[in-house]
């Protein structure tokens, strides 16, 4: 078990047990014994933390974007990919990153369309990370990632911009 489970359970929920953690030193540790097909998504989630910590401008934008999407000014319920993504900003980012990287395209599309601002911001961080990766570290799924990043740019970014404009014009007296 993760030695920090008791501390996290105290502030989150009593029976919490981490399946994995990411450290700021780049180490990902796994605690769950039976990971099965869930391992890939678990890794994507933990890697999402590493991506966020390496993406300072996007991290700040993500917090503002999450707050805009949470305001619910369009009379629609704020979208979270999971209950765990409501825990805090870090888990919100990591869970949504995992959704955008999910091998099931339906999960990617749901996250992208229901959280366009956050998805566009994470997409920007993913694009930068992909561009910074040395050729020998490029994964076998690079072509699929490029398709998804292009979709975020062409189909989701305009939706995010419309949503942001709506939120900005709906708040009186604030920029």
Backbone as ProteinMPNN parsed JSONL, in Angstrom:
{"seq_chain_A": "XXXXXXXXXXXXXXXXXXXXXXXXXXXXXXXXXXXXXXXXXXXXXXXXXXXXXXXXXXXXXXXXXXXXXXXXXXXXXXXXXXXXXXXXXXXXXXXXXXXXXXXXXXXXXXXXXXXXXXXXXXXXXXXXXXXXXXXXXXXXXXXXXXXXXXXXXXXXXXXXXXXXXXXXXXXXXXX", "coords_chain_A": {"N_chain_A": [[0.825, -1.196, 0.0], [0.251, 2.294, -0.519], [2.212, 4.424, 1.392], [1.125, 6.882, 2.082], [-1.605, 6.639, 2.125], [-3.319, 6.723, 4.441], [-3.184, 9.401, 5.237], [-4.228, 10.676, 2.926], [-6.749, 9.479, 2.848], [-7.868, 10.579, 5.12], [-8.392, 13.238, 4.395], [-9.916, 12.923, 2.126], [-11.576, 10.414, 1.391], [-12.668, 7.866, 3.618], [-12.001, 5.103, 3.022], [-10.008, 5.153, 1.123], [-7.547, 3.954, -1.158], [-4.578, 4.142, -2.787], [-3.809, 3.22, -6.094], [-1.627, 3.785, -7.542], [1.097, 6.149, -7.672], [2.52, 9.303, -8.61], [5.671, 10.806, -8.539], [7.305, 13.934, -7.998], [9.852, 13.71, -8.88], [9.701, 12.242, -11.129], [9.218, 9.567, -10.846], [7.06, 6.819, -11.042], [5.008, 4.951, -9.048], [3.541, 1.79, -8.395], [0.88, 0.298, -6.599], [-1.317, -1.361, -6.439], [-2.187, -4.775, -6.682], [-3.615, -6.289, -8.558], [-3.884, -5.332, -11.545], [-4.457, -5.723, -14.257], [-6.124, -5.006, -17.316], [-6.436, -2.418, -16.685], [-4.07, -1.186, -16.19], [-2.819, 0.422, -18.208], [-4.44, 2.76, -18.307], [-4.129, 3.588, -15.706], [-1.413, 4.207, -15.707], [-1.484, 6.299, -17.61], [-2.938, 8.177, -16.14], [-1.207, 8.722, -13.941], [1.018, 9.629, -15.371], [-0.161, 11.884, -16.343], [-0.083, 13.575, -14.121], [2.681, 14.099, -14.038], [2.944, 15.416, -16.479], [1.397, 17.72, -15.984], [2.879, 18.98, -13.934], [5.121, 19.649, -15.356], [4.218, 21.555, -17.033], [3.779, 24.457, -16.568], [2.562, 27.014, -17.515], [0.236, 26.022, -18.727], [-0.882, 24.652, -16.604], [-1.694, 26.734, -14.874], [-3.57, 27.965, -16.562], [-5.353, 25.866, -16.811], [-6.488, 25.703, -14.27], [-7.941, 28.105, -14.202], [-9.599, 27.617, -16.405], [-10.986, 25.323, -15.526], [-12.424, 26.465, -13.45], [-14.068, 28.217, -14.894], [-15.57, 26.362, -16.407], [-16.872, 25.17, -14.336], [-18.548, 27.079, -13.37], [-21.063, 27.01, -14.508], [-22.708, 28.68, -16.018], [-24.155, 28.413, -18.319], [-26.351, 26.993, -17.716], [-25.96, 24.272, -17.589], [-24.85, 21.186, -16.265], [-21.719, 21.008, -14.642], [-19.006, 19.187, -16.021], [-17.348, 16.248, -15.042], [-14.972, 13.746, -15.452], [-14.807, 11.659, -13.697], [-15.687, 10.73, -10.323], [-13.451, 10.976, -8.737], [-12.007, 12.933, -10.042], [-13.032, 15.25, -9.068], [-11.779, 15.723, -6.711], [-9.45, 17.427, -6.409], [-7.489, 19.998, -8.056], [-5.175, 18.781, -9.198], [-5.937, 16.063, -9.482], [-8.124, 16.375, -11.129], [-6.914, 17.309, -13.496], [-5.208, 15.057, -14.044], [-7.039, 12.908, -14.305], [-8.583, 13.8, -16.476], [-6.591, 13.964, -18.427], [-5.964, 11.256, -18.655], [-8.39, 10.406, -19.716], [-8.374, 11.731, -22.215], [-6.305, 10.374, -23.395], [-7.229, 7.839, -23.482], [-7.585, 4.589, -24.897], [-10.018, 4.03, -26.089], [-11.855, 5.638, -28.458], [-14.349, 6.821, -28.024], [-14.366, 7.606, -25.35], [-12.369, 9.561, -25.358], [-13.652, 11.446, -27.106], [-15.942, 12.111, -25.616], [-14.843, 13.334, -23.29], [-13.454, 15.465, -24.523], [-15.551, 16.945, -25.753], [-17.29, 17.515, -23.622], [-15.761, 18.856, -21.781], [-14.463, 21.218, -22.988], [-12.736, 23.474, -22.633], [-10.847, 22.713, -20.649], [-9.875, 20.426, -21.969], [-8.691, 21.476, -24.28], [-6.614, 22.928, -23.148], [-5.079, 20.915, -21.884], [-4.481, 19.525, -24.207], [-2.763, 21.356, -25.445], [-0.572, 21.209, -23.7], [0.089, 18.501, -24.11], [0.823, 18.577, -26.81], [3.126, 20.187, -26.692], [4.728, 18.526, -25.09], [4.979, 16.308, -26.744], [6.385, 17.438, -28.856], [8.776, 17.969, -27.591], [9.851, 15.524, -27.042], [12.538, 13.279, -27.456], [13.409, 11.612, -30.498], [13.924, 8.844, -30.157], [12.33, 8.277, -28.004], [9.759, 8.41, -28.769], [6.533, 7.172, -28.834], [4.679, 4.235, -29.964], [2.156, 4.992, -30.545], [2.069, 7.475, -31.663], [1.002, 8.536, -34.095], [-1.763, 8.256, -33.698], [-2.078, 9.94, -31.489], [-1.405, 12.378, -32.679], [-3.578, 12.678, -34.434], [-5.627, 12.991, -32.589], [-4.789, 15.342, -31.261], [-4.927, 17.147, -33.375], [-7.682, 17.075, -33.816], [-8.564, 18.217, -31.415], [-7.586, 20.775, -31.839], [-8.926, 21.646, -34.197], [-11.712, 21.034, -33.922], [-12.449, 21.237, -31.204], [-11.16, 23.442, -29.957], [-12.447, 25.808, -31.134], [-14.974, 25.514, -29.931], [-14.268, 25.701, -27.231], [-13.369, 28.348, -27.207], [-15.752, 29.707, -27.781], [-17.249, 28.987, -25.513], [-15.652, 30.208, -23.523], [-15.896, 32.899, -24.268], [-18.631, 33.253, -23.834], [-18.749, 32.879, -21.029], [-17.134, 35.016, -20.213], [-18.548, 37.259, -21.117], [-20.798, 37.023, -19.618], [-20.22, 37.604, -17.034], [-20.547, 40.323, -15.168], [-18.786, 43.356, -14.972], [-16.277, 42.207, -14.582], [-13.091, 41.156, -15.823]], "CA_chain_A": [[0.0, 0.0, 0.0], [0.914, 3.597, -0.501], [2.351, 4.871, 2.78], [0.367, 8.114, 2.309], [-3.047, 6.368, 2.044], [-4.044, 7.168, 5.634], [-3.255, 10.857, 5.18], [-5.152, 11.029, 1.842], [-8.078, 9.041, 3.273], [-8.352, 11.52, 6.123], [-8.897, 14.442, 3.746], [-10.689, 12.636, 0.92], [-12.615, 9.488, 1.823], [-12.064, 6.959, 4.602], [-11.49, 3.813, 2.531], [-9.146, 5.399, -0.037], [-6.287, 3.24, -1.353], [-3.98, 4.513, -4.073], [-3.313, 2.134, -6.932], [-0.325, 4.243, -8.038], [1.408, 7.553, -7.418], [3.605, 9.909, -9.383], [6.498, 11.701, -7.736], [7.845, 15.077, -8.752], [11.142, 13.305, -9.448], [9.423, 11.475, -12.342], [8.994, 8.163, -10.512], [5.689, 6.351, -10.9], [4.979, 3.741, -8.225], [2.275, 1.061, -8.44], [0.596, -0.382, -5.345], [-2.369, -2.353, -6.633], [-1.644, -6.047, -7.15], [-4.368, -6.804, -9.691], [-4.117, -4.177, -12.405], [-5.049, -6.185, -15.509], [-6.199, -4.073, -18.441], [-6.506, -1.078, -16.116], [-2.706, -0.671, -16.03], [-2.553, 1.505, -19.16], [-5.114, 3.971, -17.877], [-3.473, 3.979, -14.464], [-0.17, 4.857, -16.112], [-1.846, 7.58, -18.219], [-3.328, 9.084, -15.056], [-0.007, 9.155, -13.208], [1.808, 10.434, -16.301], [-0.848, 13.174, -16.397], [0.485, 14.42, -13.06], [4.01, 14.542, -14.482], [2.719, 16.403, -17.539], [0.937, 18.965, -15.379], [3.972, 19.623, -13.204], [6.084, 20.147, -16.337], [3.492, 22.479, -17.923], [3.343, 25.532, -15.665], [1.563, 27.946, -18.067], [-1.017, 25.297, -18.945], [-1.451, 24.341, -15.281], [-2.404, 27.938, -14.424], [-4.73, 28.125, -17.443], [-6.289, 24.785, -16.505], [-7.242, 26.073, -13.07], [-8.928, 29.116, -14.605], [-10.571, 26.949, -17.275], [-11.834, 24.462, -14.694], [-13.346, 27.344, -12.74], [-15.076, 28.664, -15.858], [-16.477, 25.255, -16.735], [-17.608, 24.842, -13.117], [-19.491, 28.151, -13.06], [-22.383, 26.542, -14.909], [-23.506, 29.819, -16.46], [-24.988, 28.024, -19.455], [-27.406, 26.141, -17.154], [-25.647, 22.862, -17.771], [-24.069, 20.689, -15.131], [-20.275, 20.914, -14.896], [-18.608, 17.819, -16.342], [-16.159, 15.612, -14.48], [-14.849, 12.405, -16.014], [-14.98, 10.695, -12.607], [-15.844, 11.299, -8.991], [-12.108, 11.288, -8.241], [-11.53, 14.178, -10.657], [-13.551, 16.37, -8.279], [-11.006, 15.813, -5.47], [-8.666, 18.658, -6.437], [-7.029, 20.375, -9.391], [-4.231, 17.781, -9.707], [-6.656, 14.861, -9.918], [-8.941, 16.79, -12.26], [-6.01, 17.274, -14.653], [-4.734, 13.693, -14.32], [-8.164, 12.099, -14.785], [-8.943, 14.251, -17.825], [-5.508, 13.532, -19.314], [-6.182, 9.83, -18.87], [-9.521, 10.285, -20.635], [-7.966, 12.148, -23.559], [-5.379, 9.359, -23.907], [-7.879, 6.529, -23.416], [-7.588, 3.934, -26.212], [-11.372, 4.053, -26.642], [-12.106, 6.983, -28.996], [-15.569, 7.39, -27.458], [-13.997, 8.268, -24.1], [-11.691, 10.793, -25.796], [-14.63, 12.399, -27.636], [-16.791, 12.576, -24.52], [-14.07, 14.286, -22.489], [-13.165, 16.647, -25.333], [-16.755, 17.752, -25.985], [-17.938, 17.937, -22.378], [-14.841, 19.754, -21.063], [-13.648, 21.742, -24.087], [-11.679, 24.39, -22.202], [-9.801, 21.905, -20.022], [-9.296, 19.527, -22.975], [-7.819, 22.273, -25.142], [-5.412, 23.27, -22.38], [-4.271, 19.69, -21.786], [-3.989, 19.266, -25.563], [-1.602, 22.22, -25.654], [0.544, 20.607, -22.949], [0.464, 17.265, -24.808], [1.519, 18.965, -28.039], [4.475, 20.617, -26.304], [5.471, 17.342, -24.622], [5.283, 15.5, -27.928], [7.431, 18.135, -29.604], [10.018, 17.935, -26.827], [10.324, 14.146, -26.858], [13.544, 12.83, -28.414], [12.858, 10.63, -31.442], [14.014, 7.485, -29.623], [11.329, 8.111, -26.948], [8.434, 8.553, -29.361], [5.79, 5.924, -28.706], [4.077, 3.63, -31.151], [0.839, 5.598, -30.754], [2.247, 8.885, -32.012], [0.073, 8.931, -35.155], [-3.083, 8.408, -33.073], [-2.034, 11.153, -30.669], [-1.442, 13.518, -33.595], [-4.958, 12.8, -34.9], [-6.41, 13.548, -31.488], [-4.379, 16.73, -31.046], [-5.493, 17.916, -34.481], [-9.122, 17.185, -33.546], [-8.718, 19.219, -30.361], [-7.313, 22.093, -32.423], [-9.894, 22.053, -35.218], [-13.11, 20.88, -33.533], [-12.718, 21.55, -29.801], [-10.705, 24.805, -29.648], [-13.507, 26.802, -31.379], [-16.009, 25.331, -28.9], [-13.709, 26.26, -25.996], [-13.352, 29.804, -27.352], [-17.143, 30.144, -27.65], [-17.609, 28.851, -24.097], [-14.951, 31.238, -22.753], [-16.518, 34.188, -24.589], [-19.904, 33.274, -23.128], [-18.485, 33.106, -19.615], [-16.576, 36.36, -20.005], [-19.579, 38.278, -21.326], [-21.858, 36.809, -18.633], [-19.773, 38.106, -15.735], [-20.574, 41.789, -15.268], [-17.8, 44.104, -14.222], [-15.016, 41.498, -14.416], [-12.433, 40.787, -17.083]], "C_chain_A": [[0.857, 1.243, 0.0], [1.013, 4.065, 0.952], [1.564, 6.139, 3.096], [-1.145, 7.891, 2.283], [-3.828, 6.915, 3.233], [-4.221, 8.686, 5.621], [-4.262, 11.299, 4.115], [-6.58, 10.662, 2.241], [-8.684, 10.013, 4.276], [-8.969, 12.76, 5.474], [-9.791, 14.184, 2.548], [-11.848, 11.704, 1.23], [-11.981, 8.349, 2.607], [-11.441, 5.679, 4.055], [-10.53, 3.961, 1.342], [-7.878, 4.555, 0.004], [-5.762, 3.593, -2.736], [-3.543, 3.251, -4.814], [-1.924, 2.473, -7.457], [-0.134, 5.693, -7.623], [2.51, 7.996, -8.369], [4.358, 10.841, -8.45], [7.05, 12.814, -8.598], [9.217, 14.783, -9.337], [10.963, 12.471, -10.721], [9.169, 9.998, -12.096], [7.502, 7.89, -10.405], [5.753, 5.029, -10.151], [3.589, 3.116, -8.298], [2.1, 0.286, -7.15], [-0.423, -1.5, -5.523], [-1.788, -3.634, -7.228], [-2.333, -6.55, -8.408], [-4.755, -5.646, -10.598], [-4.748, -4.563, -13.734], [-5.013, -5.145, -16.604], [-6.256, -2.62, -17.969], [-5.125, -0.418, -16.037], [-2.412, 0.511, -16.955], [-3.189, 2.808, -18.735], [-4.544, 4.498, -16.565], [-2.174, 4.73, -14.768], [-0.461, 6.218, -16.75], [-2.224, 8.606, -17.162], [-2.087, 9.621, -14.344], [0.9, 10.004, -14.092], [1.176, 11.817, -16.456], [-0.359, 14.125, -15.316], [1.85, 14.967, -13.486], [3.886, 15.62, -15.553], [2.3, 17.744, -16.944], [2.086, 19.701, -14.695], [5.027, 20.206, -14.148], [5.486, 21.242, -17.228], [2.922, 23.645, -17.121], [2.338, 26.504, -16.295], [0.205, 27.265, -18.264], [-1.69, 24.944, -17.612], [-2.252, 25.534, -14.759], [-3.663, 28.166, -15.26], [-5.797, 27.08, -17.133], [-7.126, 25.131, -15.277], [-8.313, 27.108, -13.413], [-10.012, 28.491, -15.488], [-11.516, 26.053, -16.502], [-12.85, 25.301, -13.929], [-14.429, 27.876, -13.674], [-16.075, 27.558, -16.163], [-17.332, 24.862, -15.527], [-18.69, 25.877, -12.824], [-20.913, 27.842, -13.485], [-23.293, 27.681, -15.37], [-24.445, 29.474, -17.613], [-26.123, 27.1, -19.015], [-27.204, 24.666, -17.486], [-24.753, 22.43, -16.622], [-22.598, 20.575, -15.524], [-19.886, 19.449, -15.077], [-17.318, 17.425, -15.632], [-16.133, 14.187, -15.0], [-15.081, 11.332, -14.947], [-15.221, 11.445, -11.307], [-14.486, 11.762, -8.46], [-11.58, 12.597, -8.834], [-12.048, 15.417, -9.936], [-12.708, 16.631, -7.033], [-10.227, 17.118, -5.388], [-8.176, 18.894, -7.865], [-6.1, 19.32, -9.997], [-4.96, 16.549, -10.248], [-7.583, 15.168, -11.088], [-8.103, 16.721, -13.544], [-5.645, 15.836, -15.018], [-5.85, 12.81, -14.872], [-8.566, 12.503, -16.204], [-7.849, 13.913, -18.84], [-5.68, 12.057, -19.658], [-7.346, 9.599, -19.841], [-9.161, 10.663, -22.064], [-7.024, 11.133, -24.211], [-5.997, 7.958, -23.922], [-7.905, 5.881, -24.803], [-8.971, 3.904, -26.878], [-11.675, 5.461, -27.15], [-13.371, 7.625, -28.444], [-15.283, 8.125, -26.151], [-13.313, 9.592, -24.426], [-12.709, 11.835, -26.239], [-15.541, 12.949, -26.546], [-16.068, 13.627, -23.692], [-13.861, 15.578, -23.271], [-14.397, 17.544, -25.481], [-17.395, 18.265, -24.7], [-17.064, 18.859, -21.53], [-13.911, 20.409, -22.076], [-12.509, 22.662, -23.659], [-10.524, 23.592, -21.604], [-9.115, 20.997, -21.041], [-8.337, 20.259, -23.901], [-6.516, 22.618, -24.429], [-4.507, 22.052, -22.228], [-3.703, 19.333, -23.151], [-2.765, 20.1, -25.892], [-0.377, 21.653, -24.937], [1.02, 19.317, -23.614], [1.246, 17.559, -26.083], [2.948, 19.396, -27.735], [5.318, 19.422, -25.873], [5.872, 16.468, -25.793], [6.416, 16.135, -28.724], [8.777, 18.094, -28.911], [10.602, 16.539, -26.673], [11.389, 13.804, -27.899], [12.971, 11.693, -29.275], [12.88, 9.2, -30.887], [12.987, 7.221, -28.524], [9.908, 8.255, -27.473], [7.75, 7.192, -29.344], [5.182, 5.447, -30.011], [2.72, 4.247, -31.477], [0.917, 7.064, -31.174], [1.254, 9.35, -33.076], [-1.331, 9.145, -34.593], [-3.139, 9.669, -32.219], [-2.102, 12.392, -31.561], [-2.849, 13.746, -34.136], [-5.815, 13.439, -33.816], [-6.06, 15.01, -31.223], [-4.928, 17.63, -32.152], [-6.998, 18.106, -34.289], [-9.381, 18.232, -32.457], [-8.55, 20.627, -30.933], [-8.44, 22.546, -33.355], [-11.35, 22.001, -34.761], [-13.399, 21.376, -32.112], [-12.281, 22.967, -29.433], [-11.783, 25.851, -29.962], [-14.647, 26.714, -30.352], [-15.531, 25.924, -27.576], [-13.723, 27.786, -26.052], [-14.765, 30.383, -27.211], [-17.585, 30.082, -26.192], [-16.936, 29.936, -23.25], [-15.57, 32.611, -23.01], [-17.857, 34.322, -23.874], [-19.69, 33.585, -21.647], [-17.996, 34.526, -19.358], [-17.615, 37.453, -20.191], [-20.712, 38.145, -20.309], [-21.497, 37.343, -17.259], [-19.659, 39.613, -15.829], [-19.5, 42.411, -14.404], [-16.467, 43.388, -14.003], [-14.429, 41.205, -15.786], [-12.201, 39.311, -17.081]], "O_chain_A": [[2.005, 1.25, 0.445], [0.008, 4.099, 1.662], [1.352, 6.447, 4.269], [-1.903, 8.854, 2.408], [-4.89, 7.509, 3.052], [-5.292, 9.192, 5.958], [-5.066, 12.198, 4.364], [-7.512, 11.432, 2.007], [-9.894, 10.238, 4.268], [-9.973, 13.274, 5.966], [-10.37, 15.123, 2.0], [-12.991, 12.154, 1.323], [-10.873, 7.918, 2.29], [-10.433, 5.218, 4.59], [-10.273, 2.988, 0.633], [-7.219, 4.445, 1.038], [-6.437, 3.364, -3.74], [-2.977, 2.333, -4.22], [-1.137, 1.582, -7.779], [-1.092, 6.379, -7.266], [3.309, 7.197, -8.857], [3.755, 11.574, -7.667], [7.239, 12.64, -9.802], [9.697, 15.522, -10.197], [11.946, 12.043, -11.326], [8.928, 9.25, -13.043], [6.77, 8.638, -9.758], [6.456, 4.104, -10.558], [2.581, 3.823, -8.267], [3.05, -0.319, -6.653], [-0.372, -2.496, -4.8], [-0.992, -3.583, -8.166], [-1.69, -7.181, -9.247], [-5.821, -5.052, -10.441], [-5.516, -3.776, -14.287], [-3.999, -4.477, -16.805], [-6.135, -1.699, -18.777], [-5.034, 0.793, -15.836], [-1.816, 1.497, -16.523], [-2.549, 3.858, -18.793], [-4.486, 5.708, -16.343], [-1.882, 5.758, -14.157], [0.236, 7.191, -16.464], [-1.868, 9.779, -17.279], [-1.938, 10.831, -14.169], [1.485, 10.983, -13.628], [1.879, 12.804, -16.674], [-0.232, 15.328, -15.547], [2.133, 16.152, -13.314], [4.619, 16.609, -15.544], [2.799, 18.79, -17.36], [2.241, 20.911, -14.863], [5.74, 21.142, -13.786], [6.18, 21.792, -18.084], [1.705, 23.79, -17.016], [1.329, 26.802, -15.657], [-0.841, 27.858, -18.001], [-2.916, 24.94, -17.51], [-3.363, 25.364, -14.257], [-4.709, 28.523, -14.718], [-6.993, 27.366, -17.184], [-8.331, 24.88, -15.25], [-9.455, 26.999, -12.967], [-11.195, 28.797, -15.339], [-12.714, 26.019, -16.784], [-14.003, 24.898, -13.777], [-15.591, 27.973, -13.278], [-17.283, 27.791, -16.176], [-18.405, 24.282, -15.693], [-19.648, 25.584, -12.108], [-21.866, 28.351, -12.894], [-24.502, 27.649, -15.14], [-25.425, 30.181, -17.848], [-26.784, 26.49, -19.855], [-28.167, 23.914, -17.642], [-23.993, 23.23, -16.077], [-22.275, 20.099, -16.612], [-20.383, 18.576, -14.365], [-16.336, 18.167, -15.624], [-17.153, 13.499, -14.992], [-15.505, 10.222, -15.266], [-14.983, 12.65, -11.216], [-14.384, 12.806, -7.816], [-10.792, 13.292, -8.193], [-11.553, 16.52, -10.169], [-12.896, 17.647, -6.364], [-10.333, 17.84, -4.397], [-8.422, 18.087, -8.761], [-6.222, 18.996, -11.178], [-4.644, 16.055, -11.33], [-7.804, 14.312, -11.945], [-8.531, 16.148, -14.547], [-5.763, 15.443, -16.179], [-5.625, 12.044, -15.809], [-8.857, 11.644, -17.037], [-8.153, 13.607, -19.993], [-5.554, 11.662, -20.817], [-7.288, 8.705, -20.685], [-9.585, 10.004, -23.013], [-6.956, 11.044, -25.437], [-5.345, 6.999, -24.334], [-8.216, 6.553, -25.786], [-9.069, 3.766, -28.097], [-11.746, 6.394, -26.349], [-13.464, 8.852, -28.398], [-15.894, 9.157, -25.875], [-13.639, 10.624, -23.84], [-12.646, 12.984, -25.802], [-15.873, 14.135, -26.558], [-16.619, 14.694, -23.422], [-14.071, 16.667, -22.737], [-14.296, 18.764, -25.35], [-17.985, 19.346, -24.696], [-17.571, 19.564, -20.658], [-12.701, 20.187, -22.037], [-11.433, 22.635, -24.256], [-9.37, 23.765, -21.995], [-7.898, 20.817, -20.983], [-7.29, 19.725, -24.266], [-5.445, 22.6, -25.035], [-3.296, 22.152, -22.425], [-2.561, 18.885, -23.246], [-1.835, 19.619, -26.54], [0.719, 21.619, -25.497], [2.223, 19.062, -23.677], [2.218, 16.871, -26.395], [3.877, 19.012, -28.445], [6.486, 19.315, -26.246], [6.986, 15.944, -25.828], [7.306, 15.436, -29.209], [9.815, 18.176, -29.568], [11.736, 16.391, -26.217], [11.175, 14.013, -29.093], [12.142, 10.912, -28.809], [11.948, 8.431, -31.127], [12.784, 6.068, -28.141], [8.954, 8.225, -26.695], [8.317, 6.191, -29.783], [5.174, 6.156, -31.018], [2.195, 4.044, -32.572], [-0.061, 7.802, -31.053], [0.717, 10.452, -32.97], [-2.011, 10.101, -34.965], [-4.14, 10.385, -32.23], [-2.79, 13.356, -31.224], [-3.272, 14.893, -34.283], [-6.628, 14.32, -34.093], [-6.95, 15.827, -30.986], [-5.348, 18.756, -31.884], [-7.527, 19.182, -34.57], [-10.308, 19.035, -32.569], [-9.273, 21.551, -30.562], [-8.859, 23.703, -33.306], [-12.148, 22.842, -35.173], [-14.489, 21.884, -31.849], [-12.973, 23.633, -28.663], [-12.023, 26.722, -29.126], [-15.211, 27.735, -29.958], [-16.303, 26.577, -26.876], [-14.049, 28.443, -25.064], [-14.949, 31.43, -26.59], [-18.22, 31.01, -25.691], [-17.566, 30.517, -22.366], [-15.749, 33.397, -22.08], [-18.18, 35.394, -23.363], [-20.364, 34.446, -21.081], [-18.406, 35.161, -18.387], [-17.572, 38.47, -19.498], [-21.509, 39.071, -20.158], [-22.371, 37.518, -16.41], [-18.766, 40.127, -16.502], [-19.326, 42.037, -13.245], [-15.604, 43.916, -13.302], [-15.147, 41.03, -16.77], [-11.657, 38.77, -18.044]]}, "name": "protein", "num_of_chains": 1, "seq": "XXXXXXXXXXXXXXXXXXXXXXXXXXXXXXXXXXXXXXXXXXXXXXXXXXXXXXXXXXXXXXXXXXXXXXXXXXXXXXXXXXXXXXXXXXXXXXXXXXXXXXXXXXXXXXXXXXXXXXXXXXXXXXXXXXXXXXXXXXXXXXXXXXXXXXXXXXXXXXXXXXXXXXXXXXXXXXX"}
